[in-house]
Coordinates of C-alpha atoms in Angstrom, one line a residue:
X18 CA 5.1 -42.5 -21.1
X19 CA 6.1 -46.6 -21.4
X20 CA 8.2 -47.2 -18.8
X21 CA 11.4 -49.5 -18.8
X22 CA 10.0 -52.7 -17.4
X23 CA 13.0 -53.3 -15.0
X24 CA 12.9 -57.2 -14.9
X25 CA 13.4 -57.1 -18.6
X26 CA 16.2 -54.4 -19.0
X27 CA 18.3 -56.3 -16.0
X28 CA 18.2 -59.5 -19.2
X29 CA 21.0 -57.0 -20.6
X30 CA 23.5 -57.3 -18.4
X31 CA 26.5 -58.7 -18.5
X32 CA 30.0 -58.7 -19.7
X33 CA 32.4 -61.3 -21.1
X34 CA 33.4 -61.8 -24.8
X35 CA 32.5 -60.1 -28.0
X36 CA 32.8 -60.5 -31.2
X37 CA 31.9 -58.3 -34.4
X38 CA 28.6 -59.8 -35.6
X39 CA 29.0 -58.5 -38.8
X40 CA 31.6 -60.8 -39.7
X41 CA 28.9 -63.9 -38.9
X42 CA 26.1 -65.1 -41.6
X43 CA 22.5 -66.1 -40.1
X44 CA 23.5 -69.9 -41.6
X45 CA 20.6 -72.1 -41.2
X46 CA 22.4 -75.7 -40.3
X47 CA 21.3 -78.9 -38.0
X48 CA 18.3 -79.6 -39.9
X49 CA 16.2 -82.1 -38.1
X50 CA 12.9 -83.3 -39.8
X51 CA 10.5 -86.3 -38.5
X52 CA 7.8 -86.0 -41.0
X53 CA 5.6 -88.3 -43.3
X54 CA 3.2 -86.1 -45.0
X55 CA 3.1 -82.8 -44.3
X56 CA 5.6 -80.0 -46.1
X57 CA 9.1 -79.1 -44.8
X58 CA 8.5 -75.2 -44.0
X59 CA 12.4 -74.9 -43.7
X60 CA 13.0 -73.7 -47.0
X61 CA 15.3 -70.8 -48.3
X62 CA 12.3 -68.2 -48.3
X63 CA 12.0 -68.5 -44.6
X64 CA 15.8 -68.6 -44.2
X65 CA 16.0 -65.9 -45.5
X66 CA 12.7 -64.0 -43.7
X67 CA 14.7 -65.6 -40.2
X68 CA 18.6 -64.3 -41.3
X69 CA 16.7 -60.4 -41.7
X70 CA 14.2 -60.9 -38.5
X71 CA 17.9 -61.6 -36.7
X72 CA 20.0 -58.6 -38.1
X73 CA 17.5 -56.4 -37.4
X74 CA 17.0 -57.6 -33.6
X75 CA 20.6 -58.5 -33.5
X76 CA 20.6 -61.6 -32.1
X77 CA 23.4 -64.3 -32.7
X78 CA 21.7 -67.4 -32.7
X79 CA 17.6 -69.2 -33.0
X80 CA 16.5 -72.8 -33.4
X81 CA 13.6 -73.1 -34.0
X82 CA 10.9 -76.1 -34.4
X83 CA 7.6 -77.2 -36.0
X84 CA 5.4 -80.0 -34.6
X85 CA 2.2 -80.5 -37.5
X86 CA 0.4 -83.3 -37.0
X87 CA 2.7 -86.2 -36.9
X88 CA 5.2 -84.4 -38.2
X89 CA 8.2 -82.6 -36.9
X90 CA 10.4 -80.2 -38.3
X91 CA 13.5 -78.4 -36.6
X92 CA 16.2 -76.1 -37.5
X93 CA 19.0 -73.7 -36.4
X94 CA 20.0 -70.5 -37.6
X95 CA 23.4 -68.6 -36.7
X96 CA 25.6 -69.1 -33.7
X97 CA 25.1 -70.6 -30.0
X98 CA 28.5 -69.6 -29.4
X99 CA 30.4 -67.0 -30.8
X100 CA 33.0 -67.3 -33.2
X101 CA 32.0 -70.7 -34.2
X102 CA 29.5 -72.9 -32.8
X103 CA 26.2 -73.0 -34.6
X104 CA 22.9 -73.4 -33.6
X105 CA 21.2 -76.6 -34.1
X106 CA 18.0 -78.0 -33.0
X107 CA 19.8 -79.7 -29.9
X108 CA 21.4 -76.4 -28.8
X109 CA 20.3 -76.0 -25.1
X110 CA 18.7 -72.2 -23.9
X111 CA 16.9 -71.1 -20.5
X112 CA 13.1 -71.5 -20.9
X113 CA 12.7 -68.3 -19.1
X114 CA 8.9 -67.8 -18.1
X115 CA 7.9 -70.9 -20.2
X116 CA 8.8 -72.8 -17.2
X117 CA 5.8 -72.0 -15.8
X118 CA 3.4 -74.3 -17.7
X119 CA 5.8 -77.1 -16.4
X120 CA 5.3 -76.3 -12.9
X121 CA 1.2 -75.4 -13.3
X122 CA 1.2 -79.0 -14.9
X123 CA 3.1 -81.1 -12.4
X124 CA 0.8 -79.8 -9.5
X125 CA -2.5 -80.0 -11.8
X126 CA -0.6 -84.0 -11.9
X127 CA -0.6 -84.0 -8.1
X128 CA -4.2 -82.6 -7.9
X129 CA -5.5 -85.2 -10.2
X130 CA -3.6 -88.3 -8.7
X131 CA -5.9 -87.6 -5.3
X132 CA -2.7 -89.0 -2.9
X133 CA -2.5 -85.3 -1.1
X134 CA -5.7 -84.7 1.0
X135 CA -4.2 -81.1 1.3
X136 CA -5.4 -80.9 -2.5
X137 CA -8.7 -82.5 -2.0
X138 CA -10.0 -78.6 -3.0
X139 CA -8.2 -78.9 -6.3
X140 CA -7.6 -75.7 -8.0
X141 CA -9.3 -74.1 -5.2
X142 CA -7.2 -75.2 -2.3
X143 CA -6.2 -72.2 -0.8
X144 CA -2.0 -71.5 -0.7
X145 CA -2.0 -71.3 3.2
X146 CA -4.2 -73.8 3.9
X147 CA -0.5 -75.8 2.5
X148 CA 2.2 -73.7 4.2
X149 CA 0.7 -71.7 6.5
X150 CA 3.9 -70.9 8.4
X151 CA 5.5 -69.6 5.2
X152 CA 2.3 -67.8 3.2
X153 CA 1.5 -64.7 4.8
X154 CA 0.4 -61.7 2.7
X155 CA 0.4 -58.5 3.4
X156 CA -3.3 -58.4 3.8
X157 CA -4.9 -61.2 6.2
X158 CA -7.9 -60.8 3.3
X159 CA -5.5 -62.0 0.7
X160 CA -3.8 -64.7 3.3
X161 CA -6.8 -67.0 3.7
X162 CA -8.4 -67.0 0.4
X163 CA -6.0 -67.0 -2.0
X164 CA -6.0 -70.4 -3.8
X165 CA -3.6 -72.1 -5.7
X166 CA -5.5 -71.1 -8.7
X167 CA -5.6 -67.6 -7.9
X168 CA -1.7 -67.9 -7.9
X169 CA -1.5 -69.8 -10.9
X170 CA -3.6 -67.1 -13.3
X171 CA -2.3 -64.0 -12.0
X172 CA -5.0 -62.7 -10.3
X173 CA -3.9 -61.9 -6.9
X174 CA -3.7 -58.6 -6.7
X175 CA 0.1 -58.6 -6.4
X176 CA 2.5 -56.9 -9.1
X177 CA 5.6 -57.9 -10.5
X178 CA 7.9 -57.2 -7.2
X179 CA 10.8 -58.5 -9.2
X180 CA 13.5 -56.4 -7.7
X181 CA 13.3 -58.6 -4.7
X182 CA 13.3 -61.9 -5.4
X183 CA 16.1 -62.1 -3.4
X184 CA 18.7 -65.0 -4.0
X185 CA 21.4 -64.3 -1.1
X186 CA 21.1 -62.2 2.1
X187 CA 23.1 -59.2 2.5
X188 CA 26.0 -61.5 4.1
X189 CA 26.3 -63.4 1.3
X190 CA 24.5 -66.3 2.1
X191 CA 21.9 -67.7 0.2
X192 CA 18.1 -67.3 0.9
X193 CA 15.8 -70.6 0.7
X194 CA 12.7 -71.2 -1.5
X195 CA 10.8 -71.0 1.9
X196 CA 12.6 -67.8 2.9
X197 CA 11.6 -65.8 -0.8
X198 CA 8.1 -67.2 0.1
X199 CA 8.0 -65.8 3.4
X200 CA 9.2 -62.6 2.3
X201 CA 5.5 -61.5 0.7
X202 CA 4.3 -60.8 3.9
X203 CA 5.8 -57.4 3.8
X204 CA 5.1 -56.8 0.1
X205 CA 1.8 -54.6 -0.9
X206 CA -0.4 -55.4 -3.3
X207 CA -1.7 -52.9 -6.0
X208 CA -4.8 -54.4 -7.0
X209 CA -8.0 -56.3 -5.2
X210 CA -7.7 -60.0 -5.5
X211 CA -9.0 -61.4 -8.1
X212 CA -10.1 -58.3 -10.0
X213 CA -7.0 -57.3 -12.0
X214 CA -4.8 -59.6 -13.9
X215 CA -1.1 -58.4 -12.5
X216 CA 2.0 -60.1 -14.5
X217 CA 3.7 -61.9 -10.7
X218 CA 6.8 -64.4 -11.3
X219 CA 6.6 -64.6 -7.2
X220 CA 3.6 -66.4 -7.4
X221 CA 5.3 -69.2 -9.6
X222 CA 8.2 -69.5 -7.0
X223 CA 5.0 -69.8 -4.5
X224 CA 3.8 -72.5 -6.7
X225 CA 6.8 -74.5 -7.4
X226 CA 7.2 -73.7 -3.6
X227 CA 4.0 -75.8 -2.8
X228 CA 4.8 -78.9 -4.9
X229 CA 8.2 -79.1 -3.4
X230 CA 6.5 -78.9 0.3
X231 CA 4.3 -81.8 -0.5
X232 CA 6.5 -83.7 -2.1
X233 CA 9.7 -83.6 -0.1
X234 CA 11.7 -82.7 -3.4
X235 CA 13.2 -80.4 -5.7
X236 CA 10.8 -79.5 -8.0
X237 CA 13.1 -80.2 -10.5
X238 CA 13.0 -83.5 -9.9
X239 CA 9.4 -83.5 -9.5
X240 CA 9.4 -82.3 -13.1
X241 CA 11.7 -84.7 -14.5
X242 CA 10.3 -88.1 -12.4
X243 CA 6.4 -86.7 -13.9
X244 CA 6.9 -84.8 -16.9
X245 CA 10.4 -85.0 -18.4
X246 CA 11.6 -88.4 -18.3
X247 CA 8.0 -90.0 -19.8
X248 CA 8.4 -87.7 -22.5
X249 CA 12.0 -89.0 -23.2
X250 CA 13.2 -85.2 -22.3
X251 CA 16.7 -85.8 -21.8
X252 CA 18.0 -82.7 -22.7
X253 CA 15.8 -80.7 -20.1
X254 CA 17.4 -79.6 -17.1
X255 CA 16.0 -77.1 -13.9
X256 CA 19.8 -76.5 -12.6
X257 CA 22.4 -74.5 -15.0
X258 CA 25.2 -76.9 -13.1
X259 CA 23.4 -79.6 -14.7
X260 CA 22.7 -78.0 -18.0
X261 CA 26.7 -76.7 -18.4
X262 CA 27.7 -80.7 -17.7
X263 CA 25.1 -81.9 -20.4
X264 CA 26.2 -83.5 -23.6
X265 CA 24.3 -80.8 -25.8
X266 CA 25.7 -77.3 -26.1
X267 CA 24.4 -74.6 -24.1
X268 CA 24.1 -71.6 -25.7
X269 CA 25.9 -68.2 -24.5
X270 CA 24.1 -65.6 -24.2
X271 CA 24.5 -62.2 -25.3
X272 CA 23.0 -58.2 -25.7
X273 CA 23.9 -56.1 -28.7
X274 CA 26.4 -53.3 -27.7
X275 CA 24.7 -50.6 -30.3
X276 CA 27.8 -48.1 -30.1
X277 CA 30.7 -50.8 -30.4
X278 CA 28.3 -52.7 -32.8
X279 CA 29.5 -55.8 -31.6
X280 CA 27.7 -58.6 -29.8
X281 CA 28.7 -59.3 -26.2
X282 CA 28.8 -62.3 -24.1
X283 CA 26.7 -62.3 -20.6
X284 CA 27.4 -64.6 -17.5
X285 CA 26.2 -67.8 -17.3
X286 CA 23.8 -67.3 -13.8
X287 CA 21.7 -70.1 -11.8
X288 CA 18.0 -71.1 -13.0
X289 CA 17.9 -73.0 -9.7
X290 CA 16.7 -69.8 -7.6
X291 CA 13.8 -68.8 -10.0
X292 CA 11.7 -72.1 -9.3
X293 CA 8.3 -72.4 -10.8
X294 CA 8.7 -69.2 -12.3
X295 CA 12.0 -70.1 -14.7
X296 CA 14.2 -72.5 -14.0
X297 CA 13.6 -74.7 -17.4
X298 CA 16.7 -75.1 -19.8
X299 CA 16.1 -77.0 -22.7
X300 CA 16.1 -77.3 -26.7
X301 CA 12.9 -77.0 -29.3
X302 CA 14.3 -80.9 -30.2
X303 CA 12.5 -81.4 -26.2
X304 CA 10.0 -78.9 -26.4
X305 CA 8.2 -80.8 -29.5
X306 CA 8.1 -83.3 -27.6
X307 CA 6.5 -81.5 -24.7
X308 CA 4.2 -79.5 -27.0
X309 CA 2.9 -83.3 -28.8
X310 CA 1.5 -84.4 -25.4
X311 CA -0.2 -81.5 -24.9
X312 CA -1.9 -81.3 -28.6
X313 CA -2.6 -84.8 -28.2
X314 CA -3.9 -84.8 -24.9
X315 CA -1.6 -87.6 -23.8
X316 CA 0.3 -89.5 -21.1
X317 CA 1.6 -88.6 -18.4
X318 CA -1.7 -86.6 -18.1
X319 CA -5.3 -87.9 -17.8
X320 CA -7.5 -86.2 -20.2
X321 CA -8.9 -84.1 -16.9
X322 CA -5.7 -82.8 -16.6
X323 CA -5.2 -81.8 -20.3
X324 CA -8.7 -80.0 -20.0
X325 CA -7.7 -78.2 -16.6
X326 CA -4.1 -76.9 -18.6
X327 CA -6.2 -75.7 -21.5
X328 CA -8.8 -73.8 -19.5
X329 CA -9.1 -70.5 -19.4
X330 CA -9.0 -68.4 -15.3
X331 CA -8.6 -64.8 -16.0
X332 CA -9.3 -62.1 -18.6
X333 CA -5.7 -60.1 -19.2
X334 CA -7.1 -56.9 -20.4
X335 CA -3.7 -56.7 -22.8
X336 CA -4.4 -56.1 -26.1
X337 CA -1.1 -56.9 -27.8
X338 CA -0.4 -53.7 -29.3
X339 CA -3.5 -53.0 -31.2
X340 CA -1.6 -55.5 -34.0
X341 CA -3.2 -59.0 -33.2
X342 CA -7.2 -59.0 -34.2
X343 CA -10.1 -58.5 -31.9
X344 CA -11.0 -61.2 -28.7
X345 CA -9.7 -61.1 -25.3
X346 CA -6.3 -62.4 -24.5
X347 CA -7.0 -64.9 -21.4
X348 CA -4.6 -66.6 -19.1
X349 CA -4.7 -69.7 -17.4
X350 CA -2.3 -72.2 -16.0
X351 CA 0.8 -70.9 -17.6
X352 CA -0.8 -70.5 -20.2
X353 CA -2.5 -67.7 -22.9
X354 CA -5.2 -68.2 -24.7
X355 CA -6.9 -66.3 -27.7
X356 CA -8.4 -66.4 -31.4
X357 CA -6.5 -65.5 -33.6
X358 CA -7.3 -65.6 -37.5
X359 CA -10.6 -68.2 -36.1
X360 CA -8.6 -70.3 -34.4
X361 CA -7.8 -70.6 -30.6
X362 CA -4.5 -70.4 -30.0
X363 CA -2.3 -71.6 -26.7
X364 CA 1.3 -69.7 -26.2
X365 CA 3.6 -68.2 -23.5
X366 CA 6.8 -66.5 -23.9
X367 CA 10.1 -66.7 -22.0
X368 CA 12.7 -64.2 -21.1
X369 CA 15.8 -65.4 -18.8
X370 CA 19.1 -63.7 -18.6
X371 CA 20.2 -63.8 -21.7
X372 CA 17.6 -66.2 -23.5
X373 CA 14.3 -65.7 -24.8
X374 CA 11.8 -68.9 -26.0
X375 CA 8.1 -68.5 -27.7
X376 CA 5.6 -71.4 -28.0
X377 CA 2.4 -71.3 -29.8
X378 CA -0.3 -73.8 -30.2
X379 CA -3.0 -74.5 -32.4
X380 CA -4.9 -77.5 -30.7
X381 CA -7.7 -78.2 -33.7
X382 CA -4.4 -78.4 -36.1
X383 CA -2.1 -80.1 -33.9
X384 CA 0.3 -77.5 -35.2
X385 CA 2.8 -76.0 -32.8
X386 CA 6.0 -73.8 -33.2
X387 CA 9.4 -73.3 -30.6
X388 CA 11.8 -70.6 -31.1
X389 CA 15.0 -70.5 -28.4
X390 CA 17.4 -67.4 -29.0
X391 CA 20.3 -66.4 -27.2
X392 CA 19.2 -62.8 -26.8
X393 CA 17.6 -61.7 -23.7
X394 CA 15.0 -58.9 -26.0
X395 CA 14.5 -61.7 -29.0
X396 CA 10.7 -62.3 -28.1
X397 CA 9.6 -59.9 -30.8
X398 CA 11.9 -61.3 -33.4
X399 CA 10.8 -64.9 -32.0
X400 CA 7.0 -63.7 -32.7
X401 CA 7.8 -62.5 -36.7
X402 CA 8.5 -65.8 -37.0
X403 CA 6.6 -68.0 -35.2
X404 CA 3.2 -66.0 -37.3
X405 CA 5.2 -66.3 -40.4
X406 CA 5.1 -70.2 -39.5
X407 CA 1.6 -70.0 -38.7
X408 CA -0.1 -67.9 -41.0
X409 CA 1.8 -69.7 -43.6
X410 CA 0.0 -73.1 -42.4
X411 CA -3.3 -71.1 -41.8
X412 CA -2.5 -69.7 -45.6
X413 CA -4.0 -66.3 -44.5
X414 CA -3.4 -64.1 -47.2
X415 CA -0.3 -61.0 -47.3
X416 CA -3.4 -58.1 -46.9
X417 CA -4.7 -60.0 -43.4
X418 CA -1.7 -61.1 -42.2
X419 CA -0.3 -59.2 -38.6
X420 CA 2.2 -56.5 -38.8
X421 CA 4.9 -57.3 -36.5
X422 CA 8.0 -56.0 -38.0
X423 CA 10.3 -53.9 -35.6
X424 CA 14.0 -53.7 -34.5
X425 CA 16.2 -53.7 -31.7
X426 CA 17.1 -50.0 -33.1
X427 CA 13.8 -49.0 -32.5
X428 CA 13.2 -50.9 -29.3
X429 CA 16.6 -49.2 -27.7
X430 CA 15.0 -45.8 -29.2
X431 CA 11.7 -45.8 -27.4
X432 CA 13.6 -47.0 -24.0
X433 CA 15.9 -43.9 -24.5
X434 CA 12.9 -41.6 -25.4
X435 CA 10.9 -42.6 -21.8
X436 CA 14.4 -42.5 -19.3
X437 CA 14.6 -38.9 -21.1
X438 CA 11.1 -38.2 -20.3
X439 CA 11.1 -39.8 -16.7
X440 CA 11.5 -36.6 -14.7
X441 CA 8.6 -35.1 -15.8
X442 CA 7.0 -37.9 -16.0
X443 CA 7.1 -38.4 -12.4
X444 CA 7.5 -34.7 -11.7
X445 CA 4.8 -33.0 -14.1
X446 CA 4.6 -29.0 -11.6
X447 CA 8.1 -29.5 -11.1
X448 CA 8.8 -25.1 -10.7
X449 CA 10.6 -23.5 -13.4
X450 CA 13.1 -22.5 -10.8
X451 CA 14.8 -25.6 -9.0
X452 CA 14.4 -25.4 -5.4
X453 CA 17.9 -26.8 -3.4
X454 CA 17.8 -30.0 -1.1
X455 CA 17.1 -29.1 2.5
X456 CA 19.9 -32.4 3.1
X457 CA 23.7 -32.0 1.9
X458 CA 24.6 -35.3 0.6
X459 CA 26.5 -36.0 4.1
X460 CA 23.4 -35.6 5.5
X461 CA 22.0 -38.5 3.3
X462 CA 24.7 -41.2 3.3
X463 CA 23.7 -44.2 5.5
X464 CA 21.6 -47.4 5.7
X465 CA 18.3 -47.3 5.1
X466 CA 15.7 -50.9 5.7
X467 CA 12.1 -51.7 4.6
X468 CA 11.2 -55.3 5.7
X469 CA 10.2 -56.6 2.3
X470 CA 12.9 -54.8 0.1
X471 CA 15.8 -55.1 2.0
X472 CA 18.7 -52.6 3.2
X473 CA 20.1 -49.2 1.1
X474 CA 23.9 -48.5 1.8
X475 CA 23.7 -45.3 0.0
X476 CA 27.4 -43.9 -0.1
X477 CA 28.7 -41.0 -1.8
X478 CA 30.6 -41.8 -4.9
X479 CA 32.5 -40.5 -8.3
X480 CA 31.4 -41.4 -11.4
X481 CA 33.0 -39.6 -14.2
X482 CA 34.3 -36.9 -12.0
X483 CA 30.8 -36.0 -10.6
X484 CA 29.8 -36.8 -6.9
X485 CA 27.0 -39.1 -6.6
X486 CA 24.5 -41.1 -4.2
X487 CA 24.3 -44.3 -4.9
X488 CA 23.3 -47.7 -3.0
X489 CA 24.2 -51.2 -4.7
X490 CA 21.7 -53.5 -4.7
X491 CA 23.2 -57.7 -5.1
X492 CA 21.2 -60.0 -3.3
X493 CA 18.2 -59.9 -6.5
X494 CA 18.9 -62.3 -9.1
X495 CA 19.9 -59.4 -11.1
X496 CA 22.3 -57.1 -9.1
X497 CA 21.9 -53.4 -10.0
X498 CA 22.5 -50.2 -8.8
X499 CA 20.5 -47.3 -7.4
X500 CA 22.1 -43.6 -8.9
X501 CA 19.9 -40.3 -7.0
X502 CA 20.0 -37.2 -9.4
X503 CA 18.5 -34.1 -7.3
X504 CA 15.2 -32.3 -8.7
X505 CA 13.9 -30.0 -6.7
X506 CA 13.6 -29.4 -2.6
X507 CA 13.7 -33.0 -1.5
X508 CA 12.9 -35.0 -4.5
X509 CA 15.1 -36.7 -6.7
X510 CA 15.2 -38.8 -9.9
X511 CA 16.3 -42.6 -9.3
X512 CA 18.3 -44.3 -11.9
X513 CA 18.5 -48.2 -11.6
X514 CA 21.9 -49.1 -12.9
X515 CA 23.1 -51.9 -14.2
X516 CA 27.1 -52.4 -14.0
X517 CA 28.2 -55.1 -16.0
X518 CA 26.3 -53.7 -18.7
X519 CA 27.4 -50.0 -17.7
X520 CA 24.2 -48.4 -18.8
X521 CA 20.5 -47.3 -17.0
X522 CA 17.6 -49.5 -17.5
X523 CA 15.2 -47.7 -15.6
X524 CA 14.4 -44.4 -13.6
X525 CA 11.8 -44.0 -10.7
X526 CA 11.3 -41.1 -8.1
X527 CA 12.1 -40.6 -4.8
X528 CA 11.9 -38.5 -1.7
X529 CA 13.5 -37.9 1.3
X530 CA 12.3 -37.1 4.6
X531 CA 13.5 -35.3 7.4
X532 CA 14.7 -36.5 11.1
X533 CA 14.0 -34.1 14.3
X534 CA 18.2 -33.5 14.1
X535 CA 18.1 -32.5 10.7
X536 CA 19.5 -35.8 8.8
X537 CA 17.5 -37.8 6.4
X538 CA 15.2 -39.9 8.5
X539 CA 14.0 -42.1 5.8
X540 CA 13.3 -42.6 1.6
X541 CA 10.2 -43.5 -0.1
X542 CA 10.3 -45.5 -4.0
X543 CA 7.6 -44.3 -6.2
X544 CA 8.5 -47.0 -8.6
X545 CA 5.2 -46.4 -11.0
X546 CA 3.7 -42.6 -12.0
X547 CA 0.7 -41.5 -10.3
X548 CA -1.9 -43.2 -12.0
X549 CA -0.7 -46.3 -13.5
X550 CA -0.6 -49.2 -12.4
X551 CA 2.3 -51.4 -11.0
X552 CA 4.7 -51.5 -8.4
X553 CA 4.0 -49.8 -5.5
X554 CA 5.7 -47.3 -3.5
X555 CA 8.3 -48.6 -0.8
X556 CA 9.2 -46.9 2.6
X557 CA 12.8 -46.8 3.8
X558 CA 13.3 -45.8 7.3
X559 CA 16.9 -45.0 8.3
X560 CA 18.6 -47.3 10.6

């Protein structure tokens, strides 16, 4: 089964405003074009291929951007803000994931300037070597020989652990760069190092984490005094506060409510927390920009830094569906790196709340393409046409060209089709006669702690007229809730709801034990099936 990847669903929640998209055209509008040679690619055929891509993923509004050669082409499609505010090429989105690049670059800046003797190692300074009050892993092994490059390509054995990058304690208050850093010490690992390439946003925060300890600032400013500002980046941001005071429109956000068919707006939340692993909000008029230095290997970067950025660290093992050619997808400082159709290509994709943001690279060509949507599950409709743009440039005929073409129907399908095949899933012997809890739910109700993950309040509670356990969970970025559903002696079924969206985004198993007295004495998370690989399993005990 495919599970739910839970960082993703929690993009969907969120409710403020909605508005019947069926009423609203995909208008393409705020044409920008910088060119001297080369062909507009904005024309009606492609307004029309990007109007169908949208309706079928359901998302409101794009801009999108082409940088060939010396040439630069932008344009928006649809609406940043419902009822009435269209997209344009200056319409601000979060960057999501391709804020990552940023941060590997400003460090690889630092490295190469030679003014931090804690960097004399380069790539191969190791993290705690840097903050060794603060970088403790779980496994001594891993906490003196991880290096900043290990970190930086995904290789450190860690997995996703995105359920606890906490943002506020359970008082309330908030938690500190230094305090999310701190927390890995009590998180496992599910891989050796450096022998499995493991997807980890924590490892960015670590990052980001590491140029603001040497520096003595934000790494948003870091980024804007290095990167941003000698790029003439004005419309970049690392804070929402500063993004929502900007001149240029931020977009809303928004998810697709499939039953109301209606599109609905999702809370504005802070970038701020997610440091070198998201905090960029910007436009594709800014990211050309960003995307010309790097295709022309230029200032504020020596060309050693340019090489470092482009190098490839890690083999990914992913092989994109089966739909995108032979060749090994590699990764490297926020970056991937493949063949694709003979030539190399450079890309990374971005998810954020609400927002999702593709860019792809074609260094021999200097030929690069940004899409920015306001829909948190709009990197699939982002890839349709960023490869139309690109095998359209390439010329590769209709017969070799990649099938991409999905939906958000189909999407929504297959994430129904594995929460209704969870149970067994994670319960294959389960015996054709259910066996009852040895706990009453009384028996149950109370707090539960693990160091790295935090406290469980499970409580008893009605929902729709049926008594449940459930334990709310809202110092994450992304608050949701745990629902138990009984299975069979002590093992249940784990639904991770999402309330402002009022739907499930994932299902994992658990188990409780039993005390001396007869009470639940503690619950363990199996939050991936036996044999996969992922998360690993997390040990409540009762307080």
């Amino acid at each position: 089964m495919a599970r739910i990847n839970y960082f993703k669903a929690t993009l969907l929640a969120g409710l403020l405003y909605s508005v019947d998209a069926r009423q609203k055209q995909q208008e393409p509008l705020g044409v920008k074009n910088t060119h001297s040679g080369s062909s507009n690619p904005f024309n009606d055929d492609l307004g029309d291929f990007v109007s169908d891509v949208m309706d079928r993923w359901k998302i409101a509004g794009m801009s999108v951007a082409v940088v060939d050669g010396d040439d630069v082409y932008s344009q928006g499609y649809g609406y940043a803000t419902l009822p009435d505010v269209k997209a344009t090429p200056d319409t601000l989105y979060f960057g999501g994931s391709t804020s990552k690049a940023f941060a590997a670059a400003a460090l690889a800046h630092l490295i190469d300037g030679k003014n931090y003797t804690a960097l004399a190692d380069g790539w191969s300074t190791t993290i705690s070597s840097i903050i060794r009050e603060d970088f403790v892993m779980y496994e001594d092994w891993s906490t003196e020989h991880l290096t900043l490059e290990d970190a930086a390509s995904h290789r450190t054995g860690m997995p996703r652990h995105d359920a606890v990058l906490f943002i506020r304690h359970d008082d309330g208050s908030p938690v500190t760069t230094a305090q999310q850093v701190r927390n890995l010490r009590y998180l496992k690992p599910s891989a050796r190092p450096r022998t499995t390439w493991q997807y980890c946003n924590y490892m960015y925060t670590v990052l980001g984490y590491v140029t603001e300890y040497l520096t003595g600032k934000w790494l948003g400013d870091v980024l804007r005094e290095s990167i941003w500002a000698p790029l003439g980046m004005t419309a970049t941001f690392g804070d929402t506060k500063d993004a929502v005071a900007a001149p240029e429109h931020l977009a809303a956000g928004y998810y697709w409510d499939r039953e109301a068919k209606r599109f609905v707006e999702m809370p504005v939340e802070s970038t701020k927390e997610s440091g070198g692993a998201g905090l960029v909000i910007s436009t594709v008029a800014d990211y050309t920009k960003w995307a010309r230095c790097l295709l022309n290997q230029a200032a504020p970067f020596s060309k050693a830094t340019h090489a470092d950025l482009r190098t490839p660290r890690m083999l990914t093992g992913h092989l994109e569906g089966g739909k995108m050619g032979d060749g090994d997808l590699t990764y490297g400082l926020g970056w991937e790196k493949k063949t694709y159709h003979g030539e190399v290509v450079i890309k990374h994709g971005g998810t954020e709340l609400a927002y999702s943001t593709q860019l792809y690279m074609i260094p021999r060509l200097r030929y690069a393409v940004i899409a920015m949507a306001n829909s948190g599950l709009a990197n699939s409709a982002e890839d349709e046409i960023v490869w139309r743009l690109i095998e359209d440039k390439l010329g590769v005929p209709q017969e070799r060209r990649y099938n991409l073409t999905s939906s958000l129907d189909e999407l929504e399908d297959a994430q129904k089709k594995a929460l209704d095949e969870a149970e067994s899933t994670f319960y294959p012997n389960l015996p054709e006669k259910r066996i009852p809890s040895s706990l009453t739910n009384e028996q149950i109700v109370g707090r539960y702690h693990d160091a790295g993950y935090g406290t469980l309040n499970i409580v008893q509670a009605d929902i729709d007229g049926d008594s449940w356990l459930v334990a709310n969970r809202t110092e994450p970025i992304f608050a949701y809730e745990l629902r138990f559903k009984h299975v069979s002696g002590n093992f249940w079924l784990t639904y991770l709801y999402l309330p402002d969206k009022q739907s499930i985004a994932d299902a994992i198993a658990a188990e409780f034990t039993v005390g001396t007295d007869g009470d639940a004495s503690g619950v363990e998370l199996r939050q991936t099936p036996k044999g996969q690989l992922g998360e690993p399993d997390v040990f409540f005990n009762r307080m």
